[in-house]
Every structure is written in C-alpha cells, then in structure tokens.
mmCIF file of C-alpha atoms in Angstrom:
data_model
loop_
_atom_site.group_PDB
_atom_site.id
_atom_site.type_symbol
_atom_site.label_atom_id
_atom_site.label_comp_id
_atom_site.label_asym_id
_atom_site.label_seq_id
_atom_site.Cartn_x
_atom_site.Cartn_y
_atom_site.Cartn_z
ATOM 1 C CA UNK A 17 -0.047 0.074 -0.113
ATOM 2 C CA UNK A 18 0.997 3.601 -0.462
ATOM 3 C CA UNK A 19 0.560 5.343 2.832
ATOM 4 C CA UNK A 20 0.495 9.013 3.421
ATOM 5 C CA UNK A 21 2.081 10.575 6.578
ATOM 6 C CA UNK A 22 0.476 13.764 7.138
ATOM 7 C CA UNK A 23 2.483 15.953 9.512
ATOM 8 C CA UNK A 24 2.445 19.426 11.259
ATOM 9 C CA UNK A 25 5.892 19.690 12.517
ATOM 10 C CA UNK A 26 9.281 18.147 12.433
ATOM 11 C CA UNK A 27 8.887 17.028 16.184
ATOM 12 C CA UNK A 28 5.876 15.053 15.371
ATOM 13 C CA UNK A 29 6.383 12.620 12.475
ATOM 14 C CA UNK A 30 5.621 9.010 11.876
ATOM 15 C CA UNK A 31 8.540 7.736 14.109
ATOM 16 C CA UNK A 32 7.626 4.222 15.443
ATOM 17 C CA UNK A 33 4.739 4.061 12.968
ATOM 18 C CA UNK A 34 7.033 4.740 10.150
ATOM 19 C CA UNK A 35 9.279 1.697 11.076
ATOM 20 C CA UNK A 36 6.137 -0.654 11.282
ATOM 21 C CA UNK A 37 4.687 0.692 7.803
ATOM 22 C CA UNK A 38 8.166 -0.115 6.255
ATOM 23 C CA UNK A 39 8.697 -3.301 7.853
ATOM 24 C CA UNK A 40 5.408 -4.466 6.664
ATOM 25 C CA UNK A 41 6.413 -3.684 3.087
ATOM 26 C CA UNK A 42 4.481 -0.613 2.342
ATOM 27 C CA UNK A 43 5.534 2.849 1.038
ATOM 28 C CA UNK A 44 5.396 5.699 3.352
ATOM 29 C CA UNK A 45 4.984 9.200 1.760
ATOM 30 C CA UNK A 46 5.730 11.951 4.414
ATOM 31 C CA UNK A 47 4.067 15.355 3.767
ATOM 32 C CA UNK A 48 4.186 18.366 6.051
ATOM 33 C CA UNK A 49 1.139 20.239 5.240
ATOM 34 C CA UNK A 50 2.413 23.466 6.881
ATOM 35 C CA UNK A 51 5.187 23.741 4.355
ATOM 36 C CA UNK A 52 4.226 21.616 1.480
ATOM 37 C CA UNK A 53 0.571 22.797 1.107
ATOM 38 C CA UNK A 54 -2.373 20.494 0.416
ATOM 39 C CA UNK A 55 -1.497 16.927 -0.980
ATOM 40 C CA UNK A 56 -3.685 15.271 -3.391
ATOM 41 C CA UNK A 57 -6.632 13.476 -1.791
ATOM 42 C CA UNK A 58 -6.796 10.519 -4.055
ATOM 43 C CA UNK A 59 -3.158 9.107 -4.483
ATOM 44 C CA UNK A 60 -2.807 7.163 -1.183
ATOM 45 C CA UNK A 61 -4.410 3.828 0.039
ATOM 46 C CA UNK A 62 -4.264 4.902 3.691
ATOM 47 C CA UNK A 63 -3.612 8.033 5.715
ATOM 48 C CA UNK A 64 -1.932 8.668 8.939
ATOM 49 C CA UNK A 65 -2.326 12.229 10.590
ATOM 50 C CA UNK A 66 0.026 13.165 13.392
ATOM 51 C CA UNK A 67 0.309 15.720 16.041
ATOM 52 C CA UNK A 68 1.598 19.435 16.468
ATOM 53 C CA UNK A 69 1.792 22.182 18.708
ATOM 54 C CA UNK A 70 -1.025 24.179 16.977
ATOM 55 C CA UNK A 71 -4.752 23.743 17.560
ATOM 56 C CA UNK A 72 -8.237 23.603 16.138
ATOM 57 C CA UNK A 73 -9.555 27.291 16.488
ATOM 58 C CA UNK A 74 -6.387 28.842 15.463
ATOM 59 C CA UNK A 75 -7.175 28.989 11.657
ATOM 60 C CA UNK A 76 -6.387 32.713 11.363
ATOM 61 C CA UNK A 77 -2.695 31.803 12.387
ATOM 62 C CA UNK A 78 -2.724 28.459 10.640
ATOM 63 C CA UNK A 79 -5.077 28.853 7.503
ATOM 64 C CA UNK A 80 -3.946 25.510 6.172
ATOM 65 C CA UNK A 81 -6.212 24.121 8.818
ATOM 66 C CA UNK A 82 -8.953 24.453 6.527
ATOM 67 C CA UNK A 83 -7.429 22.491 3.867
ATOM 68 C CA UNK A 84 -6.874 19.729 6.320
ATOM 69 C CA UNK A 85 -10.514 19.682 7.317
ATOM 70 C CA UNK A 86 -11.530 19.706 3.819
ATOM 71 C CA UNK A 87 -9.211 16.506 3.148
ATOM 72 C CA UNK A 88 -10.404 14.594 6.147
ATOM 73 C CA UNK A 89 -13.936 14.987 5.076
ATOM 74 C CA UNK A 90 -12.930 13.796 1.647
ATOM 75 C CA UNK A 91 -11.082 10.778 2.985
ATOM 76 C CA UNK A 92 -13.967 9.909 5.254
ATOM 77 C CA UNK A 93 -16.442 10.188 2.456
ATOM 78 C CA UNK A 94 -14.305 8.182 0.027
ATOM 79 C CA UNK A 95 -13.659 5.399 2.595
ATOM 80 C CA UNK A 96 -9.853 5.890 2.563
ATOM 81 C CA UNK A 97 -8.489 4.128 5.824
ATOM 82 C CA UNK A 98 -7.420 7.005 8.119
ATOM 83 C CA UNK A 99 -5.815 7.185 11.619
ATOM 84 C CA UNK A 100 -5.544 10.505 13.376
ATOM 85 C CA UNK A 101 -3.197 10.967 16.369
ATOM 86 C CA UNK A 102 -3.634 13.526 18.858
ATOM 87 C CA UNK A 103 -3.894 16.885 16.791
ATOM 88 C CA UNK A 104 -4.767 14.596 13.811
ATOM 89 C CA UNK A 105 -7.764 13.117 16.030
ATOM 90 C CA UNK A 106 -8.821 16.756 16.919
ATOM 91 C CA UNK A 107 -8.867 17.961 13.392
ATOM 92 C CA UNK A 108 -10.758 14.781 12.262
ATOM 93 C CA UNK A 109 -13.240 15.259 15.114
ATOM 94 C CA UNK A 110 -13.678 19.089 14.155
ATOM 95 C CA UNK A 111 -13.982 18.031 10.386
ATOM 96 C CA UNK A 112 -16.879 15.934 11.223
ATOM 97 C CA UNK A 113 -18.589 18.410 13.515
ATOM 98 C CA UNK A 114 -17.197 17.422 17.024
ATOM 99 C CA UNK A 115 -16.376 20.119 19.430
ATOM 100 C CA UNK A 116 -12.560 20.609 20.332
ATOM 101 C CA UNK A 117 -11.619 22.759 23.167
ATOM 102 C CA UNK A 118 -9.026 23.152 25.778
ATOM 103 C CA UNK A 119 -9.005 20.185 28.244
ATOM 104 C CA UNK A 120 -10.002 20.760 31.824
ATOM 105 C CA UNK A 121 -6.168 20.174 32.771
ATOM 106 C CA UNK A 122 -3.306 19.398 30.383
ATOM 107 C CA UNK A 123 -2.351 15.499 30.074
ATOM 108 C CA UNK A 124 1.241 15.091 30.204
ATOM 109 C CA UNK A 125 2.504 11.349 30.821
ATOM 110 C CA UNK A 126 0.767 8.102 31.142
ATOM 111 C CA UNK A 127 -2.770 7.754 32.051
ATOM 112 C CA UNK A 128 -4.917 4.816 32.715
ATOM 113 C CA UNK A 129 -7.262 4.148 29.788
ATOM 114 C CA UNK A 130 -10.138 1.908 29.304
ATOM 115 C CA UNK A 131 -11.581 0.442 26.098
ATOM 116 C CA UNK A 132 -15.416 0.711 25.640
ATOM 117 C CA UNK A 133 -17.366 -2.400 24.666
ATOM 118 C CA UNK A 134 -17.087 -1.070 20.966
ATOM 119 C CA UNK A 135 -13.377 -0.393 21.450
ATOM 120 C CA UNK A 136 -12.572 -3.965 22.603
ATOM 121 C CA UNK A 137 -14.549 -5.223 19.370
ATOM 122 C CA UNK A 138 -12.957 -2.788 17.026
ATOM 123 C CA UNK A 139 -10.471 -4.212 14.300
ATOM 124 C CA UNK A 140 -7.855 -1.579 15.252
ATOM 125 C CA UNK A 141 -8.356 -0.438 18.947
ATOM 126 C CA UNK A 142 -9.331 -3.994 19.856
ATOM 127 C CA UNK A 143 -5.492 -4.943 19.551
ATOM 128 C CA UNK A 144 -5.131 -3.204 22.819
ATOM 129 C CA UNK A 145 -5.673 -4.473 26.191
ATOM 130 C CA UNK A 146 -8.962 -3.587 27.753
ATOM 131 C CA UNK A 147 -7.206 -1.483 30.175
ATOM 132 C CA UNK A 148 -3.687 0.194 29.569
ATOM 133 C CA UNK A 149 -1.828 3.224 30.364
ATOM 134 C CA UNK A 150 -1.497 5.461 27.485
ATOM 135 C CA UNK A 151 0.858 8.356 26.839
ATOM 136 C CA UNK A 152 -0.565 11.653 26.493
ATOM 137 C CA UNK A 153 0.912 14.977 25.565
ATOM 138 C CA UNK A 154 -1.904 17.445 25.043
ATOM 139 C CA UNK A 155 -3.745 20.495 26.339
ATOM 140 C CA UNK A 156 -6.883 20.005 24.058
ATOM 141 C CA UNK A 157 -9.543 17.468 23.850
ATOM 142 C CA UNK A 158 -12.310 16.491 21.526
ATOM 143 C CA UNK A 159 -16.006 15.340 21.889
ATOM 144 C CA UNK A 160 -16.948 12.398 19.824
ATOM 145 C CA UNK A 161 -18.712 13.638 16.643
ATOM 146 C CA UNK A 162 -22.452 12.832 16.125
ATOM 147 C CA UNK A 163 -22.665 9.453 14.394
ATOM 148 C CA UNK A 164 -19.252 8.467 15.454
ATOM 149 C CA UNK A 165 -18.481 5.685 17.973
ATOM 150 C CA UNK A 166 -16.436 6.214 21.358
ATOM 151 C CA UNK A 167 -13.857 3.483 21.479
ATOM 152 C CA UNK A 168 -11.636 4.444 24.669
ATOM 153 C CA UNK A 169 -11.677 6.918 27.381
ATOM 154 C CA UNK A 170 -9.550 8.326 30.380
ATOM 155 C CA UNK A 171 -10.394 11.507 31.895
ATOM 156 C CA UNK A 172 -11.431 12.769 28.556
ATOM 157 C CA UNK A 173 -12.380 10.509 25.315
ATOM 158 C CA UNK A 174 -9.174 8.938 24.036
ATOM 159 C CA UNK A 175 -10.246 7.175 20.746
ATOM 160 C CA UNK A 176 -13.389 7.049 18.388
ATOM 161 C CA UNK A 177 -14.236 5.678 14.969
ATOM 162 C CA UNK A 178 -15.984 7.362 12.179
ATOM 163 C CA UNK A 179 -17.878 5.101 9.974
ATOM 164 C CA UNK A 180 -15.951 1.932 9.238
ATOM 165 C CA UNK A 181 -12.631 3.137 7.861
ATOM 166 C CA UNK A 182 -11.641 6.474 10.139
ATOM 167 C CA UNK A 183 -10.078 6.268 13.428
ATOM 168 C CA UNK A 184 -8.965 9.039 15.956
ATOM 169 C CA UNK A 185 -6.783 8.592 19.090
ATOM 170 C CA UNK A 186 -5.855 11.335 21.762
ATOM 171 C CA UNK A 187 -2.873 9.318 23.017
ATOM 172 C CA UNK A 188 0.496 9.077 21.173
ATOM 173 C CA UNK A 189 1.197 5.461 20.186
ATOM 174 C CA UNK A 190 4.010 6.495 17.552
ATOM 175 C CA UNK A 191 6.456 8.167 20.202
ATOM 176 C CA UNK A 192 10.219 7.561 20.767
ATOM 177 C CA UNK A 193 11.964 8.591 23.900
ATOM 178 C CA UNK A 194 14.328 11.085 22.489
ATOM 179 C CA UNK A 195 11.053 12.918 20.741
ATOM 180 C CA UNK A 196 9.294 13.254 24.002
ATOM 181 C CA UNK A 197 12.261 14.713 25.802
ATOM 182 C CA UNK A 198 12.508 17.405 22.971
ATOM 183 C CA UNK A 199 8.695 18.095 23.485
ATOM 184 C CA UNK A 200 9.482 18.689 27.167
ATOM 185 C CA UNK A 201 12.485 20.786 26.781
ATOM 186 C CA UNK A 202 10.838 24.236 26.626
ATOM 187 C CA UNK A 203 7.276 23.298 28.018
ATOM 188 C CA UNK A 204 5.740 24.550 31.197
ATOM 189 C CA UNK A 205 4.968 21.035 32.671
ATOM 190 C CA UNK A 206 2.188 19.971 35.170
ATOM 191 C CA UNK A 207 4.654 17.699 37.139
ATOM 192 C CA UNK A 208 8.438 17.944 37.770
ATOM 193 C CA UNK A 209 10.483 16.982 34.720
ATOM 194 C CA UNK A 210 12.541 14.551 36.522
ATOM 195 C CA UNK A 211 9.391 12.639 37.778
ATOM 196 C CA UNK A 212 8.087 12.515 34.137
ATOM 197 C CA UNK A 213 11.433 11.212 32.680
ATOM 198 C CA UNK A 214 11.559 8.394 35.279
ATOM 199 C CA UNK A 215 7.980 7.485 34.346
ATOM 200 C CA UNK A 216 8.730 7.634 30.756
ATOM 201 C CA UNK A 217 11.832 5.354 31.062
ATOM 202 C CA UNK A 218 10.006 2.903 33.149
ATOM 203 C CA UNK A 219 6.963 2.561 30.652
ATOM 204 C CA UNK A 220 8.092 3.439 27.257
ATOM 205 C CA UNK A 221 9.194 -0.112 26.207
ATOM 206 C CA UNK A 222 5.679 -1.601 26.960
ATOM 207 C CA UNK A 223 4.028 1.462 25.342
ATOM 208 C CA UNK A 224 5.861 1.052 22.148
ATOM 209 C CA UNK A 225 5.090 -2.476 21.853
ATOM 210 C CA UNK A 226 1.375 -1.324 22.170
ATOM 211 C CA UNK A 227 2.126 1.234 19.601
ATOM 212 C CA UNK A 228 3.497 -1.284 17.166
ATOM 213 C CA UNK A 229 0.461 -3.659 17.729
ATOM 214 C CA UNK A 230 -1.972 -0.782 17.019
ATOM 215 C CA UNK A 231 -0.131 0.300 13.904
ATOM 216 C CA UNK A 232 -0.094 -3.304 12.565
ATOM 217 C CA UNK A 233 -3.958 -3.680 13.286
ATOM 218 C CA UNK A 234 -4.602 -0.435 11.251
ATOM 219 C CA UNK A 235 -2.542 -1.654 8.378
ATOM 220 C CA UNK A 236 -4.376 -4.857 8.464
ATOM 221 C CA UNK A 237 -7.955 -3.102 8.427
ATOM 222 C CA UNK A 238 -6.558 -0.822 5.669
ATOM 223 C CA UNK A 239 -5.764 -3.899 3.477
#
C-alpha cells in the first residue's frame, strides 16, 4: 500500500509507525502540510495524520487547517482508511462536526485508559488490552462527533471511529523517548521534569510494543 504520513511539525512525525509501515512492506510518503501545502487526496491507499503544537480554533494563524479539514472529510467520504493521532484526532473530530476545546487540565505522561465495549470489538483499537496506560501530551480534547463511536476513555475521550474506515486517538502510540524529551525541553509542565522522565523510562518499552500492535492492526484493517 501507499500510505500518506501527514504531519504538522518536524517534532511530530511518523516515528515508530514509520518503522512498522516499512517493515510491513508498504511505501510511506511523508508530507508536512504546513510547508508543502495540500496533498492530493486520491493518491494514497491509507492516511496517517500526526500531532503538532497548533490547535483547532487557530485557523487565522494557521490557515492550512481549513485544507486539512476538507481533506479529512474527503477521505472519510471516500472510505480511505485513516488514523489521526492527537492533533490529527482533533482535526478529524472537528471536520466531522465534533467540538474541540481546551481540556480541563493538560494531560502529560501516562494515564489509565479503558476500552469501551465497542473498542474491545474494534478491528484496530481491539488490538490493545481492555485497560492500559496511554502516553498523552496534549492540552486540548475532542468530543466524539455525532454518528461516530467512542472506543476508549480516560479523564477525557481517548479514541473514536467514524464510519468503518476512520479512527482518531488522543494518545500518542508512535513516540520515541528522544522525541518526547525534545517536546518537554521548553514546555511548562504540570509535574516535575525528573518525575516525568523516570515514568517515561519505566513505561516506554511496553508502550511502544502496544503502539506497534496498534499500527499493525490499522494496516491490516486498511488492507
């Protein structure tokens, strides 16, 4: 398959997912919409949309967001398999009419997350355990759009499916340790950095295995 990796920042790319895509024998096309503009919607067999430090609601500052919303609606309408991560899940929710807003408090680190019954039965999210600790790095959250199905929840919604081919996850299943440390360098964090790094080091190995499992499940569903 020819898979698009749609990104918004050099610090939020396909990372672990890129490894899995290539290991499974697929072609990964990396495209940063901020600098490269809108890609063609119909040249790809599946789409991955990753995170960034911008937010839904900042369209005056980032006018390309309008292009992304249109692309997401086109992919959902055409049945193109799609997985949005963090900002990618939020732009997908917004594009489909869901509300995206600042979370009651930032989620930084690992949070107990539970699959709904629909999540446990889902071909993609069902690859994860019924309960797991998910790595988050976000200050915004989405409401599940009308007609979509909530698949996982922590303090806020963590995953949904729109139709049968589009998924959004608030958590970050694709991350590498070095990537996360760069995110935290200049951020105002809700917990001491040393505490967060200790937690990351203790849990990143198991979390990356779940990330690989999730990516392989998405690729299998896309096929």
